[in-house]
Amino acid sequence: MLHNTPPNLSDLPVYQKALEIFALSQNISTYLNHDLSNLKPDGSEDNDIYFSGDIVQQSVSLVPEILNAERERYSDRKHRHLATLKRLTNKLYKNSYRLERSNSNGKDFLPILRSELKKFKKLQSNWILTL
């Protein structure tokens, strides 16, 4: 554990939900990649495959932003991390809609991701009030 890491970080609901979203995003992406990795009949690739990677990349960034906001002493820097966290959450939400339009059976799992993101947004709002 880092020397400046808050001891109660793993107890924070927003932290736990961020970990759940990461795991869910990773599983959805893996599932979608099987359907989207095949080339189209004309030899081109499915552009939606990139959105599946984006949801993983964005979800993996949630936890470090929470950690950085918790560790930060100065209000302006803390708010910068909070703004980044909000942006990441909104991008995840948008990319889940983009993936839902893809030609894959895995798109049925994306409403679950959006539901978890809604819960995360509520937890995030409550958590921000405690900072």
mmCIF file with all atom_site columns, C-alpha atoms in Angstrom:
data_model
loop_
_atom_site.group_PDB
_atom_site.id
_atom_site.type_symbol
_atom_site.label_atom_id
_atom_site.label_alt_id
_atom_site.label_comp_id
_atom_site.label_asym_id
_atom_site.label_entity_id
_atom_site.label_seq_id
_atom_site.pdbx_PDB_ins_code
_atom_site.Cartn_x
_atom_site.Cartn_y
_atom_site.Cartn_z
_atom_site.occupancy
_atom_site.B_iso_or_equiv
_atom_site.pdbx_formal_charge
_atom_site.auth_seq_id
_atom_site.auth_comp_id
_atom_site.auth_asym_id
_atom_site.auth_atom_id
_atom_site.pdbx_PDB_model_num
ATOM 1   C CA . MET A 1 1   ? 0.000   0.000   0.000   1.00 0.00 ? 1   MET A CA 1
ATOM 2   C CA . LEU A 1 2   ? 1.294   3.475   -0.778  1.00 0.00 ? 2   LEU A CA 1
ATOM 3   C CA . HIS A 1 3   ? 2.409   5.587   2.161   1.00 0.00 ? 3   HIS A CA 1
ATOM 4   C CA . ASN A 1 4   ? -0.177  8.262   1.405   1.00 0.00 ? 4   ASN A CA 1
ATOM 5   C CA . THR A 1 5   ? -3.085  5.918   0.697   1.00 0.00 ? 5   THR A CA 1
ATOM 6   C CA . PRO A 1 6   ? -6.092  6.428   2.941   1.00 0.00 ? 6   PRO A CA 1
ATOM 7   C CA . PRO A 1 7   ? -6.567  3.354   5.151   1.00 0.00 ? 7   PRO A CA 1
ATOM 8   C CA . ASN A 1 8   ? -10.335 3.253   4.574   1.00 0.00 ? 8   ASN A CA 1
ATOM 9   C CA . LEU A 1 9   ? -10.136 3.357   0.765   1.00 0.00 ? 9   LEU A CA 1
ATOM 10  C CA . SER A 1 10  ? -11.231 -0.239  0.254   1.00 0.00 ? 10  SER A CA 1
ATOM 11  C CA . ASP A 1 11  ? -14.241 0.414   2.505   1.00 0.00 ? 11  ASP A CA 1
ATOM 12  C CA . LEU A 1 12  ? -15.553 3.236   0.331   1.00 0.00 ? 12  LEU A CA 1
ATOM 13  C CA . PRO A 1 13  ? -18.659 2.188   -1.633  1.00 0.00 ? 13  PRO A CA 1
ATOM 14  C CA . VAL A 1 14  ? -17.580 4.324   -4.600  1.00 0.00 ? 14  VAL A CA 1
ATOM 15  C CA . TYR A 1 15  ? -14.235 2.491   -4.687  1.00 0.00 ? 15  TYR A CA 1
ATOM 16  C CA . GLN A 1 16  ? -15.903 -0.922  -4.501  1.00 0.00 ? 16  GLN A CA 1
ATOM 17  C CA . LYS A 1 17  ? -18.365 0.015   -7.257  1.00 0.00 ? 17  LYS A CA 1
ATOM 18  C CA . ALA A 1 18  ? -15.487 1.237   -9.460  1.00 0.00 ? 18  ALA A CA 1
ATOM 19  C CA . LEU A 1 19  ? -13.835 -2.177  -9.073  1.00 0.00 ? 19  LEU A CA 1
ATOM 20  C CA . GLU A 1 20  ? -17.110 -3.893  -9.990  1.00 0.00 ? 20  GLU A CA 1
ATOM 21  C CA . ILE A 1 21  ? -17.497 -1.693  -13.070 1.00 0.00 ? 21  ILE A CA 1
ATOM 22  C CA . PHE A 1 22  ? -13.960 -2.522  -14.151 1.00 0.00 ? 22  PHE A CA 1
ATOM 23  C CA . ALA A 1 23  ? -14.580 -6.262  -13.817 1.00 0.00 ? 23  ALA A CA 1
ATOM 24  C CA . LEU A 1 24  ? -17.915 -5.992  -15.638 1.00 0.00 ? 24  LEU A CA 1
ATOM 25  C CA . SER A 1 25  ? -16.410 -3.895  -18.444 1.00 0.00 ? 25  SER A CA 1
ATOM 26  C CA . GLN A 1 26  ? -13.571 -6.343  -18.852 1.00 0.00 ? 26  GLN A CA 1
ATOM 27  C CA . ASN A 1 27  ? -15.944 -9.298  -19.084 1.00 0.00 ? 27  ASN A CA 1
ATOM 28  C CA . ILE A 1 28  ? -18.254 -7.523  -21.535 1.00 0.00 ? 28  ILE A CA 1
ATOM 29  C CA . SER A 1 29  ? -15.302 -6.522  -23.708 1.00 0.00 ? 29  SER A CA 1
ATOM 30  C CA . THR A 1 30  ? -13.975 -10.069 -23.772 1.00 0.00 ? 30  THR A CA 1
ATOM 31  C CA . TYR A 1 31  ? -17.395 -11.376 -24.728 1.00 0.00 ? 31  TYR A CA 1
ATOM 32  C CA . LEU A 1 32  ? -17.878 -8.748  -27.439 1.00 0.00 ? 32  LEU A CA 1
ATOM 33  C CA . ASN A 1 33  ? -14.412 -9.262  -28.890 1.00 0.00 ? 33  ASN A CA 1
ATOM 34  C CA . HIS A 1 34  ? -15.288 -12.797 -29.931 1.00 0.00 ? 34  HIS A CA 1
ATOM 35  C CA . ASP A 1 35  ? -18.137 -11.451 -32.080 1.00 0.00 ? 35  ASP A CA 1
ATOM 36  C CA . LEU A 1 36  ? -16.478 -8.262  -33.282 1.00 0.00 ? 36  LEU A CA 1
ATOM 37  C CA . SER A 1 37  ? -12.978 -9.536  -34.072 1.00 0.00 ? 37  SER A CA 1
ATOM 38  C CA . ASN A 1 38  ? -14.032 -11.325 -37.257 1.00 0.00 ? 38  ASN A CA 1
ATOM 39  C CA . LEU A 1 39  ? -13.474 -9.460  -40.496 1.00 0.00 ? 39  LEU A CA 1
ATOM 40  C CA . LYS A 1 40  ? -16.452 -8.334  -42.540 1.00 0.00 ? 40  LYS A CA 1
ATOM 41  C CA . PRO A 1 41  ? -17.071 -9.990  -45.927 1.00 0.00 ? 41  PRO A CA 1
ATOM 42  C CA . ASP A 1 42  ? -15.281 -7.091  -47.648 1.00 0.00 ? 42  ASP A CA 1
ATOM 43  C CA . GLY A 1 43  ? -12.163 -7.696  -45.510 1.00 0.00 ? 43  GLY A CA 1
ATOM 44  C CA . SER A 1 44  ? -12.568 -4.663  -43.266 1.00 0.00 ? 44  SER A CA 1
ATOM 45  C CA . GLU A 1 45  ? -12.747 -4.818  -39.495 1.00 0.00 ? 45  GLU A CA 1
ATOM 46  C CA . ASP A 1 46  ? -15.697 -3.886  -37.339 1.00 0.00 ? 46  ASP A CA 1
ATOM 47  C CA . ASN A 1 47  ? -15.103 -0.403  -35.923 1.00 0.00 ? 47  ASN A CA 1
ATOM 48  C CA . ASP A 1 48  ? -17.163 -1.224  -32.828 1.00 0.00 ? 48  ASP A CA 1
ATOM 49  C CA . ILE A 1 49  ? -14.326 -3.395  -31.547 1.00 0.00 ? 49  ILE A CA 1
ATOM 50  C CA . TYR A 1 50  ? -12.501 -0.224  -30.524 1.00 0.00 ? 50  TYR A CA 1
ATOM 51  C CA . PHE A 1 51  ? -15.366 0.834   -28.251 1.00 0.00 ? 51  PHE A CA 1
ATOM 52  C CA . SER A 1 52  ? -15.046 -2.455  -26.388 1.00 0.00 ? 52  SER A CA 1
ATOM 53  C CA . GLY A 1 53  ? -11.433 -1.593  -25.615 1.00 0.00 ? 53  GLY A CA 1
ATOM 54  C CA . ASP A 1 54  ? -12.427 1.936   -24.658 1.00 0.00 ? 54  ASP A CA 1
ATOM 55  C CA . ILE A 1 55  ? -14.810 0.775   -21.941 1.00 0.00 ? 55  ILE A CA 1
ATOM 56  C CA . VAL A 1 56  ? -12.028 -1.271  -20.361 1.00 0.00 ? 56  VAL A CA 1
ATOM 57  C CA . GLN A 1 57  ? -9.520  1.550   -20.592 1.00 0.00 ? 57  GLN A CA 1
ATOM 58  C CA . GLN A 1 58  ? -11.941 4.064   -19.119 1.00 0.00 ? 58  GLN A CA 1
ATOM 59  C CA . SER A 1 59  ? -13.105 1.761   -16.349 1.00 0.00 ? 59  SER A CA 1
ATOM 60  C CA . VAL A 1 60  ? -9.541  0.908   -15.312 1.00 0.00 ? 60  VAL A CA 1
ATOM 61  C CA . SER A 1 61  ? -8.944  4.643   -14.810 1.00 0.00 ? 61  SER A CA 1
ATOM 62  C CA . LEU A 1 62  ? -11.782 5.067   -12.292 1.00 0.00 ? 62  LEU A CA 1
ATOM 63  C CA . VAL A 1 63  ? -9.962  3.622   -9.275  1.00 0.00 ? 63  VAL A CA 1
ATOM 64  C CA . PRO A 1 64  ? -6.768  5.696   -9.662  1.00 0.00 ? 64  PRO A CA 1
ATOM 65  C CA . GLU A 1 65  ? -8.839  8.885   -9.927  1.00 0.00 ? 65  GLU A CA 1
ATOM 66  C CA . ILE A 1 66  ? -10.690 7.993   -6.726  1.00 0.00 ? 66  ILE A CA 1
ATOM 67  C CA . LEU A 1 67  ? -7.381  7.298   -5.035  1.00 0.00 ? 67  LEU A CA 1
ATOM 68  C CA . ASN A 1 68  ? -5.876  10.563  -6.280  1.00 0.00 ? 68  ASN A CA 1
ATOM 69  C CA . ALA A 1 69  ? -8.883  12.574  -5.125  1.00 0.00 ? 69  ALA A CA 1
ATOM 70  C CA . GLU A 1 70  ? -8.728  10.940  -1.690  1.00 0.00 ? 70  GLU A CA 1
ATOM 71  C CA . ARG A 1 71  ? -4.994  11.599  -1.322  1.00 0.00 ? 71  ARG A CA 1
ATOM 72  C CA . GLU A 1 72  ? -5.001  15.146  -2.621  1.00 0.00 ? 72  GLU A CA 1
ATOM 73  C CA . ARG A 1 73  ? -4.671  17.882  -0.011  1.00 0.00 ? 73  ARG A CA 1
ATOM 74  C CA . TYR A 1 74  ? -5.450  20.887  -2.167  1.00 0.00 ? 74  TYR A CA 1
ATOM 75  C CA . SER A 1 75  ? -9.018  21.588  -3.153  1.00 0.00 ? 75  SER A CA 1
ATOM 76  C CA . ASP A 1 76  ? -8.333  22.662  -6.738  1.00 0.00 ? 76  ASP A CA 1
ATOM 77  C CA . ARG A 1 77  ? -6.343  19.508  -7.482  1.00 0.00 ? 77  ARG A CA 1
ATOM 78  C CA . LYS A 1 78  ? -8.997  17.385  -5.778  1.00 0.00 ? 78  LYS A CA 1
ATOM 79  C CA . HIS A 1 79  ? -11.655 18.944  -8.008  1.00 0.00 ? 79  HIS A CA 1
ATOM 80  C CA . ARG A 1 80  ? -9.541  18.231  -11.079 1.00 0.00 ? 80  ARG A CA 1
ATOM 81  C CA . HIS A 1 81  ? -9.551  14.519  -10.218 1.00 0.00 ? 81  HIS A CA 1
ATOM 82  C CA . LEU A 1 82  ? -13.272 14.624  -9.543  1.00 0.00 ? 82  LEU A CA 1
ATOM 83  C CA . ALA A 1 83  ? -13.889 16.264  -12.930 1.00 0.00 ? 83  ALA A CA 1
ATOM 84  C CA . THR A 1 84  ? -11.804 13.567  -14.624 1.00 0.00 ? 84  THR A CA 1
ATOM 85  C CA . LEU A 1 85  ? -13.786 10.883  -12.806 1.00 0.00 ? 85  LEU A CA 1
ATOM 86  C CA . LYS A 1 86  ? -17.047 12.430  -14.001 1.00 0.00 ? 86  LYS A CA 1
ATOM 87  C CA . ARG A 1 87  ? -15.753 12.634  -17.570 1.00 0.00 ? 87  ARG A CA 1
ATOM 88  C CA . LEU A 1 88  ? -14.682 8.996   -17.513 1.00 0.00 ? 88  LEU A CA 1
ATOM 89  C CA . THR A 1 89  ? -18.079 7.931   -16.210 1.00 0.00 ? 89  THR A CA 1
ATOM 90  C CA . ASN A 1 90  ? -19.872 9.874   -18.948 1.00 0.00 ? 90  ASN A CA 1
ATOM 91  C CA . LYS A 1 91  ? -17.600 8.414   -21.645 1.00 0.00 ? 91  LYS A CA 1
ATOM 92  C CA . LEU A 1 92  ? -18.267 4.913   -20.352 1.00 0.00 ? 92  LEU A CA 1
ATOM 93  C CA . TYR A 1 93  ? -21.975 5.584   -20.547 1.00 0.00 ? 93  TYR A CA 1
ATOM 94  C CA . LYS A 1 94  ? -21.741 6.889   -24.136 1.00 0.00 ? 94  LYS A CA 1
ATOM 95  C CA . ASN A 1 95  ? -19.543 4.028   -25.282 1.00 0.00 ? 95  ASN A CA 1
ATOM 96  C CA . SER A 1 96  ? -21.972 1.499   -23.833 1.00 0.00 ? 96  SER A CA 1
ATOM 97  C CA . TYR A 1 97  ? -24.679 2.964   -26.087 1.00 0.00 ? 97  TYR A CA 1
ATOM 98  C CA . ARG A 1 98  ? -22.336 2.832   -29.075 1.00 0.00 ? 98  ARG A CA 1
ATOM 99  C CA . LEU A 1 99  ? -21.578 -0.816  -28.376 1.00 0.00 ? 99  LEU A CA 1
ATOM 100 C CA . GLU A 1 100 ? -25.246 -1.617  -28.028 1.00 0.00 ? 100 GLU A CA 1
ATOM 101 C CA . ARG A 1 101 ? -25.644 -0.795  -31.727 1.00 0.00 ? 101 ARG A CA 1
ATOM 102 C CA . SER A 1 102 ? -22.965 -3.351  -32.602 1.00 0.00 ? 102 SER A CA 1
ATOM 103 C CA . ASN A 1 103 ? -23.622 -6.668  -34.262 1.00 0.00 ? 103 ASN A CA 1
ATOM 104 C CA . SER A 1 104 ? -22.999 -8.884  -31.247 1.00 0.00 ? 104 SER A CA 1
ATOM 105 C CA . ASN A 1 105 ? -24.922 -11.048 -28.825 1.00 0.00 ? 105 ASN A CA 1
ATOM 106 C CA . GLY A 1 106 ? -22.975 -9.469  -25.959 1.00 0.00 ? 106 GLY A CA 1
ATOM 107 C CA . LYS A 1 107 ? -24.796 -6.197  -26.367 1.00 0.00 ? 107 LYS A CA 1
ATOM 108 C CA . ASP A 1 108 ? -27.477 -7.574  -24.049 1.00 0.00 ? 108 ASP A CA 1
ATOM 109 C CA . PHE A 1 109 ? -25.062 -7.043  -21.135 1.00 0.00 ? 109 PHE A CA 1
ATOM 110 C CA . LEU A 1 110 ? -24.595 -3.330  -21.785 1.00 0.00 ? 110 LEU A CA 1
ATOM 111 C CA . PRO A 1 111 ? -27.801 -2.227  -20.008 1.00 0.00 ? 111 PRO A CA 1
ATOM 112 C CA . ILE A 1 112 ? -26.373 -3.944  -16.914 1.00 0.00 ? 112 ILE A CA 1
ATOM 113 C CA . LEU A 1 113 ? -23.221 -1.844  -17.248 1.00 0.00 ? 113 LEU A CA 1
ATOM 114 C CA . ARG A 1 114 ? -25.279 1.340   -17.586 1.00 0.00 ? 114 ARG A CA 1
ATOM 115 C CA . SER A 1 115 ? -27.306 0.374   -14.530 1.00 0.00 ? 115 SER A CA 1
ATOM 116 C CA . GLU A 1 116 ? -24.095 -0.047  -12.545 1.00 0.00 ? 116 GLU A CA 1
ATOM 117 C CA . LEU A 1 117 ? -22.843 3.288   -13.864 1.00 0.00 ? 117 LEU A CA 1
ATOM 118 C CA . LYS A 1 118 ? -26.019 4.973   -12.621 1.00 0.00 ? 118 LYS A CA 1
ATOM 119 C CA . LYS A 1 119 ? -25.410 3.494   -9.175  1.00 0.00 ? 119 LYS A CA 1
ATOM 120 C CA . PHE A 1 120 ? -21.807 4.643   -9.398  1.00 0.00 ? 120 PHE A CA 1
ATOM 121 C CA . LYS A 1 121 ? -22.889 8.189   -10.224 1.00 0.00 ? 121 LYS A CA 1
ATOM 122 C CA . LYS A 1 122 ? -25.095 8.264   -7.114  1.00 0.00 ? 122 LYS A CA 1
ATOM 123 C CA . LEU A 1 123 ? -22.306 6.899   -4.942  1.00 0.00 ? 123 LEU A CA 1
ATOM 124 C CA . GLN A 1 124 ? -19.938 9.394   -6.518  1.00 0.00 ? 124 GLN A CA 1
ATOM 125 C CA . SER A 1 125 ? -22.240 12.307  -5.666  1.00 0.00 ? 125 SER A CA 1
ATOM 126 C CA . ASN A 1 126 ? -22.484 11.199  -2.037  1.00 0.00 ? 126 ASN A CA 1
ATOM 127 C CA . TRP A 1 127 ? -18.740 10.604  -1.835  1.00 0.00 ? 127 TRP A CA 1
ATOM 128 C CA . ILE A 1 128 ? -17.923 14.062  -3.222  1.00 0.00 ? 128 ILE A CA 1
ATOM 129 C CA . LEU A 1 129 ? -19.868 15.615  -0.363  1.00 0.00 ? 129 LEU A CA 1
ATOM 130 C CA . THR A 1 130 ? -17.575 13.893  2.125   1.00 0.00 ? 130 THR A CA 1
ATOM 131 C CA . LEU A 1 131 ? -14.347 15.223  0.611   1.00 0.00 ? 131 LEU A CA 1
#
